[in-house]
PDB file of C-alpha atoms in Angstrom:
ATOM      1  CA  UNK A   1     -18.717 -27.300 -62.222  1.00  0.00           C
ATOM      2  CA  UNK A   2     -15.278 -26.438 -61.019  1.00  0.00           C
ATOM      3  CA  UNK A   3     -14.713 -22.535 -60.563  1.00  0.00           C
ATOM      4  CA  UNK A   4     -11.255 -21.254 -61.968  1.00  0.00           C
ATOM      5  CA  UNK A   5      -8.870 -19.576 -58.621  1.00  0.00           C
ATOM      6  CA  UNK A   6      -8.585 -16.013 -60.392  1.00  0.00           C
ATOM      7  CA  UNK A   7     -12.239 -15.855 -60.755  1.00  0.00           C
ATOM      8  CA  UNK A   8     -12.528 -17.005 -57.151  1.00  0.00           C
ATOM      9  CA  UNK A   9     -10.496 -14.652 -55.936  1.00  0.00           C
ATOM     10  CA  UNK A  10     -11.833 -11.343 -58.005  1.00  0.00           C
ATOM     11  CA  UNK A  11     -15.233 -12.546 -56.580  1.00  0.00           C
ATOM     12  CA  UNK A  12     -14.591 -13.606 -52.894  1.00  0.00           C
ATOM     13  CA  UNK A  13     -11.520 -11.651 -51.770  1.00  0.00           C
ATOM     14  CA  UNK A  14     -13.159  -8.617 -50.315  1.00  0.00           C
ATOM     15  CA  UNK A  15     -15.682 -10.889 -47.706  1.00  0.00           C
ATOM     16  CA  UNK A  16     -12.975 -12.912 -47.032  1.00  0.00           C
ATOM     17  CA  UNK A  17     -10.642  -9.341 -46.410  1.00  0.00           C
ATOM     18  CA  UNK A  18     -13.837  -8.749 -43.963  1.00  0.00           C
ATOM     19  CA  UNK A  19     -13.599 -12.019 -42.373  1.00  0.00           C
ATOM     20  CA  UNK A  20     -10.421 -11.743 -41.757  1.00  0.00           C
ATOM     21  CA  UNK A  21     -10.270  -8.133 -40.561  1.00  0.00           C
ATOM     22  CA  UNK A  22     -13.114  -8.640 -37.789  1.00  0.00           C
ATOM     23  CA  UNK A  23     -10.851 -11.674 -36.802  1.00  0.00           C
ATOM     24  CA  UNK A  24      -7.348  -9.639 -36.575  1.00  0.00           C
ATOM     25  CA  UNK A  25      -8.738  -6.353 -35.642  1.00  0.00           C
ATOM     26  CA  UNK A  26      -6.017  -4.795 -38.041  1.00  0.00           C
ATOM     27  CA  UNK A  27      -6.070  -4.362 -42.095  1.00  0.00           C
ATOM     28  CA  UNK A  28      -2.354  -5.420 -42.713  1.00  0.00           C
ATOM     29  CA  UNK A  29      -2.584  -8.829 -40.475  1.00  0.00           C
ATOM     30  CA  UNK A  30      -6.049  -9.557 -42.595  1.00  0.00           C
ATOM     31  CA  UNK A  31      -4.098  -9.090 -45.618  1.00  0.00           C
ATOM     32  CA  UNK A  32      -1.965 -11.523 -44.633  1.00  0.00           C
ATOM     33  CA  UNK A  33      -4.164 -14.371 -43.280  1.00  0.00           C
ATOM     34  CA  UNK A  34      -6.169 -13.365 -46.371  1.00  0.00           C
ATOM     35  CA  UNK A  35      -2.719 -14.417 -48.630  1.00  0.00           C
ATOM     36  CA  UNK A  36      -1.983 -17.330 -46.460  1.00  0.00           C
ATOM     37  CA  UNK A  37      -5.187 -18.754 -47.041  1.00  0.00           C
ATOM     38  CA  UNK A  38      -5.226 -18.097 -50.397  1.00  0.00           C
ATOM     39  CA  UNK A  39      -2.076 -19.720 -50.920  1.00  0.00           C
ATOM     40  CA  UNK A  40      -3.523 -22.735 -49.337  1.00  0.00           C
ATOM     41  CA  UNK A  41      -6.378 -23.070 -51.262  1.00  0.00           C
ATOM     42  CA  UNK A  42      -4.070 -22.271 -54.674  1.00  0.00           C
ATOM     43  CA  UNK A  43      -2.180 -25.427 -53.886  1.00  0.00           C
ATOM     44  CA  UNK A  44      -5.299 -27.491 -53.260  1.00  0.00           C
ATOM     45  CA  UNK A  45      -7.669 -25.920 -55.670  1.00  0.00           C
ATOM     46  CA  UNK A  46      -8.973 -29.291 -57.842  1.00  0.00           C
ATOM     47  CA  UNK A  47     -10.279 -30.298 -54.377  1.00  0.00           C
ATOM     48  CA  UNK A  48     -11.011 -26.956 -53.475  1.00  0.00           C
ATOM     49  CA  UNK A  49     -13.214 -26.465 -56.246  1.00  0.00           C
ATOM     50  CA  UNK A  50     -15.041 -29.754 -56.389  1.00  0.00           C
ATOM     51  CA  UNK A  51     -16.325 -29.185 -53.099  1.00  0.00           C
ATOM     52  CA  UNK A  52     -20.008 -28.711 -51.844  1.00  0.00           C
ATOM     53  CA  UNK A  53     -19.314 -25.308 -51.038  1.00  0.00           C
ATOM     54  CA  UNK A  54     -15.885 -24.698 -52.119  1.00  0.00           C
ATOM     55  CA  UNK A  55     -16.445 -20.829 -50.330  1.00  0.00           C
ATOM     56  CA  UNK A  56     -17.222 -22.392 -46.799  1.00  0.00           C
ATOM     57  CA  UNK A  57     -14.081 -24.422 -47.237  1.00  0.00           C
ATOM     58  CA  UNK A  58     -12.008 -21.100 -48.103  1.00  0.00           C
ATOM     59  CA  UNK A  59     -13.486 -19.397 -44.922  1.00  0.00           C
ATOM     60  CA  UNK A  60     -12.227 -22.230 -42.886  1.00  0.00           C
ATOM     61  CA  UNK A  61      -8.800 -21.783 -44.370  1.00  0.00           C
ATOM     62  CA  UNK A  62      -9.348 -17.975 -42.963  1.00  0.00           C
ATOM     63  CA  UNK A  63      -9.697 -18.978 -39.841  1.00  0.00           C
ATOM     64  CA  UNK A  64      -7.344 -21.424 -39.542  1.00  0.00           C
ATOM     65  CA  UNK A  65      -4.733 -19.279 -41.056  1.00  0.00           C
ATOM     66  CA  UNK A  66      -5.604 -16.594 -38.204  1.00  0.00           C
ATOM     67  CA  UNK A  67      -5.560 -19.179 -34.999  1.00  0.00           C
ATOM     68  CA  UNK A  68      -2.684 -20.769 -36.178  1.00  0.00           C
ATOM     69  CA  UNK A  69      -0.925 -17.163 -37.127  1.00  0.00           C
ATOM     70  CA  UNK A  70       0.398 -16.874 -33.518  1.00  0.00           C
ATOM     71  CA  UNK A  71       2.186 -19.871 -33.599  1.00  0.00           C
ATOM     72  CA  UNK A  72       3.933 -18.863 -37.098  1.00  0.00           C
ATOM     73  CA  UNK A  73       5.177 -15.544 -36.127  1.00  0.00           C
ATOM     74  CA  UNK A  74       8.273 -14.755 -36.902  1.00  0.00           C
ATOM     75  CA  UNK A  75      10.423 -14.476 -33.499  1.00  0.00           C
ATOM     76  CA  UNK A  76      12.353 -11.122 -35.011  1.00  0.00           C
ATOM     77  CA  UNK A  77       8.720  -9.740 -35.235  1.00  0.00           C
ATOM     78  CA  UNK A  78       6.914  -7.786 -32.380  1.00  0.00           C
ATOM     79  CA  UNK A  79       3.773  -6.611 -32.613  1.00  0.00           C
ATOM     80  CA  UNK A  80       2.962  -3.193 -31.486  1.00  0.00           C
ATOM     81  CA  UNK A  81       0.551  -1.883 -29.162  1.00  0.00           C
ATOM     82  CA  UNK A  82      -1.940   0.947 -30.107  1.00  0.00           C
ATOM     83  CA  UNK A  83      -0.590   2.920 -27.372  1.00  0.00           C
ATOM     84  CA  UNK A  84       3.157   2.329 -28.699  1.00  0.00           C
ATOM     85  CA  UNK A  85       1.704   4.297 -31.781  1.00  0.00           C
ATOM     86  CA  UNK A  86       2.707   7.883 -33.174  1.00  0.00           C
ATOM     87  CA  UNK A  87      -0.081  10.613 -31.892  1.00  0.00           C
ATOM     88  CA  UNK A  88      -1.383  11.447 -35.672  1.00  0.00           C
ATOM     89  CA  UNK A  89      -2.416   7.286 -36.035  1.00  0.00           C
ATOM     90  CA  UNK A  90      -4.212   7.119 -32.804  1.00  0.00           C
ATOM     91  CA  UNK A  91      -7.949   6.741 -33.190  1.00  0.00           C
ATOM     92  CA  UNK A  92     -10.260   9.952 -32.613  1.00  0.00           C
ATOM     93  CA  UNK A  93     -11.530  10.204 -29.080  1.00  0.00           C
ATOM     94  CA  UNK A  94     -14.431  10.930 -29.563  1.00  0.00           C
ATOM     95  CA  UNK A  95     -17.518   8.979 -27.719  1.00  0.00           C
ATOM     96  CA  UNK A  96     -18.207   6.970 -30.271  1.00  0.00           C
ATOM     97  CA  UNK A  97     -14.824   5.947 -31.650  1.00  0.00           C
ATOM     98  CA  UNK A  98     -13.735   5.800 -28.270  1.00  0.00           C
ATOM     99  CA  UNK A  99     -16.498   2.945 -26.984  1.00  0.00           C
ATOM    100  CA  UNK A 100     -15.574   1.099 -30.697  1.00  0.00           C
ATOM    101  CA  UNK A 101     -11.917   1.301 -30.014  1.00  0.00           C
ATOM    102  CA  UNK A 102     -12.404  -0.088 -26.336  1.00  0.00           C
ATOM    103  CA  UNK A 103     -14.402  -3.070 -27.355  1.00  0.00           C
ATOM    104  CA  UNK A 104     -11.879  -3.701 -30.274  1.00  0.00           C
ATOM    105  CA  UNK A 105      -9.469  -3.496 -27.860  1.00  0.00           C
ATOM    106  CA  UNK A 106     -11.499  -6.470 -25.295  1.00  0.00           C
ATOM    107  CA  UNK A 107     -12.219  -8.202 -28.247  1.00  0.00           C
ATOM    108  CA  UNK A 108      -8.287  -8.290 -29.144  1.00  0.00           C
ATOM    109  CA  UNK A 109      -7.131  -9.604 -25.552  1.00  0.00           C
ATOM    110  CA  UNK A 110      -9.584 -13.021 -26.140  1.00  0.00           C
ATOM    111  CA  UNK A 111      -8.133 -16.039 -26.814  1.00  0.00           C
ATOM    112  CA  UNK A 112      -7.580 -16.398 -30.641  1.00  0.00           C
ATOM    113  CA  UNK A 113     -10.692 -19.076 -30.934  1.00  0.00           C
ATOM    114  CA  UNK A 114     -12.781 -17.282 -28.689  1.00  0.00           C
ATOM    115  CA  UNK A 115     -12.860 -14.206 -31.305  1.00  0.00           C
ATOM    116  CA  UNK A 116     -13.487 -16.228 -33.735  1.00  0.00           C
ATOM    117  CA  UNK A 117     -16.683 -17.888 -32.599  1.00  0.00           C
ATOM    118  CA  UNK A 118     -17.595 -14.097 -31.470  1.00  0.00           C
ATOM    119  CA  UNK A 119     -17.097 -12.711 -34.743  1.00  0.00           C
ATOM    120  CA  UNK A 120     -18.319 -15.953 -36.889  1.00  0.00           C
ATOM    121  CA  UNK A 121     -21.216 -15.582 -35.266  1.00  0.00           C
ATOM    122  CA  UNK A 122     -21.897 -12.154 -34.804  1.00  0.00           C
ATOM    123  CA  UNK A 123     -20.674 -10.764 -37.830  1.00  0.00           C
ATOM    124  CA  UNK A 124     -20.957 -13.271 -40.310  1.00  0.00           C
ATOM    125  CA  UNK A 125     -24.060 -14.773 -38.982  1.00  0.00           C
ATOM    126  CA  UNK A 126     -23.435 -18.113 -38.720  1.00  0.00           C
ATOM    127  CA  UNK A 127     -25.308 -20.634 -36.575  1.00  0.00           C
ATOM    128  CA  UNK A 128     -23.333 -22.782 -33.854  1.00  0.00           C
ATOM    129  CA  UNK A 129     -23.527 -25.709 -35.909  1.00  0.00           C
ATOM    130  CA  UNK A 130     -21.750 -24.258 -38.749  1.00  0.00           C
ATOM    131  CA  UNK A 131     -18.914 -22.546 -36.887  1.00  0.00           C
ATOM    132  CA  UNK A 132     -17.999 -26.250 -35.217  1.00  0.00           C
ATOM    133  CA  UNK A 133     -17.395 -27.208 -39.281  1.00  0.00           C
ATOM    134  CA  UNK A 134     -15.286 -24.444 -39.583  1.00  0.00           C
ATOM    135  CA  UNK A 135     -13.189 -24.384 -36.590  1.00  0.00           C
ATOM    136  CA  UNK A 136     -13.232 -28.747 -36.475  1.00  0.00           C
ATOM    137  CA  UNK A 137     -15.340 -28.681 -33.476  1.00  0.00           C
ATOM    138  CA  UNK A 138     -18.716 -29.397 -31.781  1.00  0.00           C
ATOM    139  CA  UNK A 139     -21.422 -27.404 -31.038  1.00  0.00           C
ATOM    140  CA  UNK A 140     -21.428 -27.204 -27.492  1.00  0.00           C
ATOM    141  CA  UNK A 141     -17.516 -25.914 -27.395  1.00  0.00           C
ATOM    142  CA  UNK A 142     -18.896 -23.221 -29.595  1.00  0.00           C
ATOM    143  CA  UNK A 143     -20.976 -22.476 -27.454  1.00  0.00           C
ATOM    144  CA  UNK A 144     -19.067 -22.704 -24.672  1.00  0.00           C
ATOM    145  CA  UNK A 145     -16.135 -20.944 -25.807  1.00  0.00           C
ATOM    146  CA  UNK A 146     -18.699 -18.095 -26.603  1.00  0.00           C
ATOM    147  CA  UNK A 147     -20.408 -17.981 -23.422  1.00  0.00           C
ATOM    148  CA  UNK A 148     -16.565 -17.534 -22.184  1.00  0.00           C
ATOM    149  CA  UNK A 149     -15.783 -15.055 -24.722  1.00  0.00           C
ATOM    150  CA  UNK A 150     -19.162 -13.128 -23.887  1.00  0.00           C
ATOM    151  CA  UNK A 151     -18.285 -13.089 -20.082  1.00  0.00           C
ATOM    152  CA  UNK A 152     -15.000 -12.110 -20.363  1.00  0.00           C
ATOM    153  CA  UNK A 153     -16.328  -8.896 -22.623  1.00  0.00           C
ATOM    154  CA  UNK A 154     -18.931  -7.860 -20.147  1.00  0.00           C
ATOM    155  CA  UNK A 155     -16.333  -8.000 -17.278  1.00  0.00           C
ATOM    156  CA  UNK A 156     -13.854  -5.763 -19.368  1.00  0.00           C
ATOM    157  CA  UNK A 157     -17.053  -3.522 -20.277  1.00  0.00           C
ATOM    158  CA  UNK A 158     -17.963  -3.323 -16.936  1.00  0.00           C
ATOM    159  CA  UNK A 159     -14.359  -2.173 -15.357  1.00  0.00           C
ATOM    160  CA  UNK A 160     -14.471   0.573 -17.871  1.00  0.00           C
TER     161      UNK A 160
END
């Protein structure tokens, strides 16, 4: 049975918000890879819809719409650093926030598909197998892109 978009949407937008926040690290840029995606699967939704699992094929609109956000900036647009930011928005320095900021910070200088494999499989808890569906891949370049990923973090952990 096909599933109508708005009642999609009502249902799935918040994991997919999650998805895409532990991709982009920042609530505004999830929004929009959240909307892009969204906007893809609008367009496409009778195929959408009659799929296996028309909310695996979402997700992999998600994180397509994040890797490929890069290339799709806009070139008036600049992104700005957390240390460009206005004292009253910087994080609280406290231990705690301070070791969660740093490793959202490492986790923001990987490679776009790095951070996803990190965070599909860390946070979202899928198995190696079913990230290569999502990102188009095979197994072993998940794996190897998180055993990259991993070694990268504990070198950046390590400096600190």
């Amino acid at each position: 049975m096909a599933v109508d978009f708005h009642e999609y949407v009502a249902t799935r937008r918040r994991p997919l918000l999650r998805l895409a926040y532990l991709l982009t690290g920042d609530p505004h840029h999830a929004e929009d890879v959240v909307q892009t995606a969204l906007l893809q699967a609008f367009r496409q939704w009778r195929r959408v819809s009659r799929a296996d699992q028309p909310d695996a094929y979402v997700r992999r609109m998600v994180v397509n719409a994040y890797i490929d956000g890069k290339r799709r900036r806009s070139s008036t647009e600049s992104p700005t650093a957390p240390e460009d930011l206005p004292a009253a928005v910087q994080h609280d320095h406290t231990d705690a926030h301070a070791e969660r900021s740093l490793m959202w910070t490492a986790l923001a200088g990987l490679p776009r598909v790095q951070r996803a494999v990190l965070v599909l499989r860390y946070y979202e808890d899928l198995d190696d197998a079913r990230i290569a569906e999502l990102l188009g891949s095979s197994p072993v370049t998940v794996r190897s892109n998180a055993s990259r990923a991993l070694a990268r973090l504990r070198k950046e952990w390590t400096r600190v």
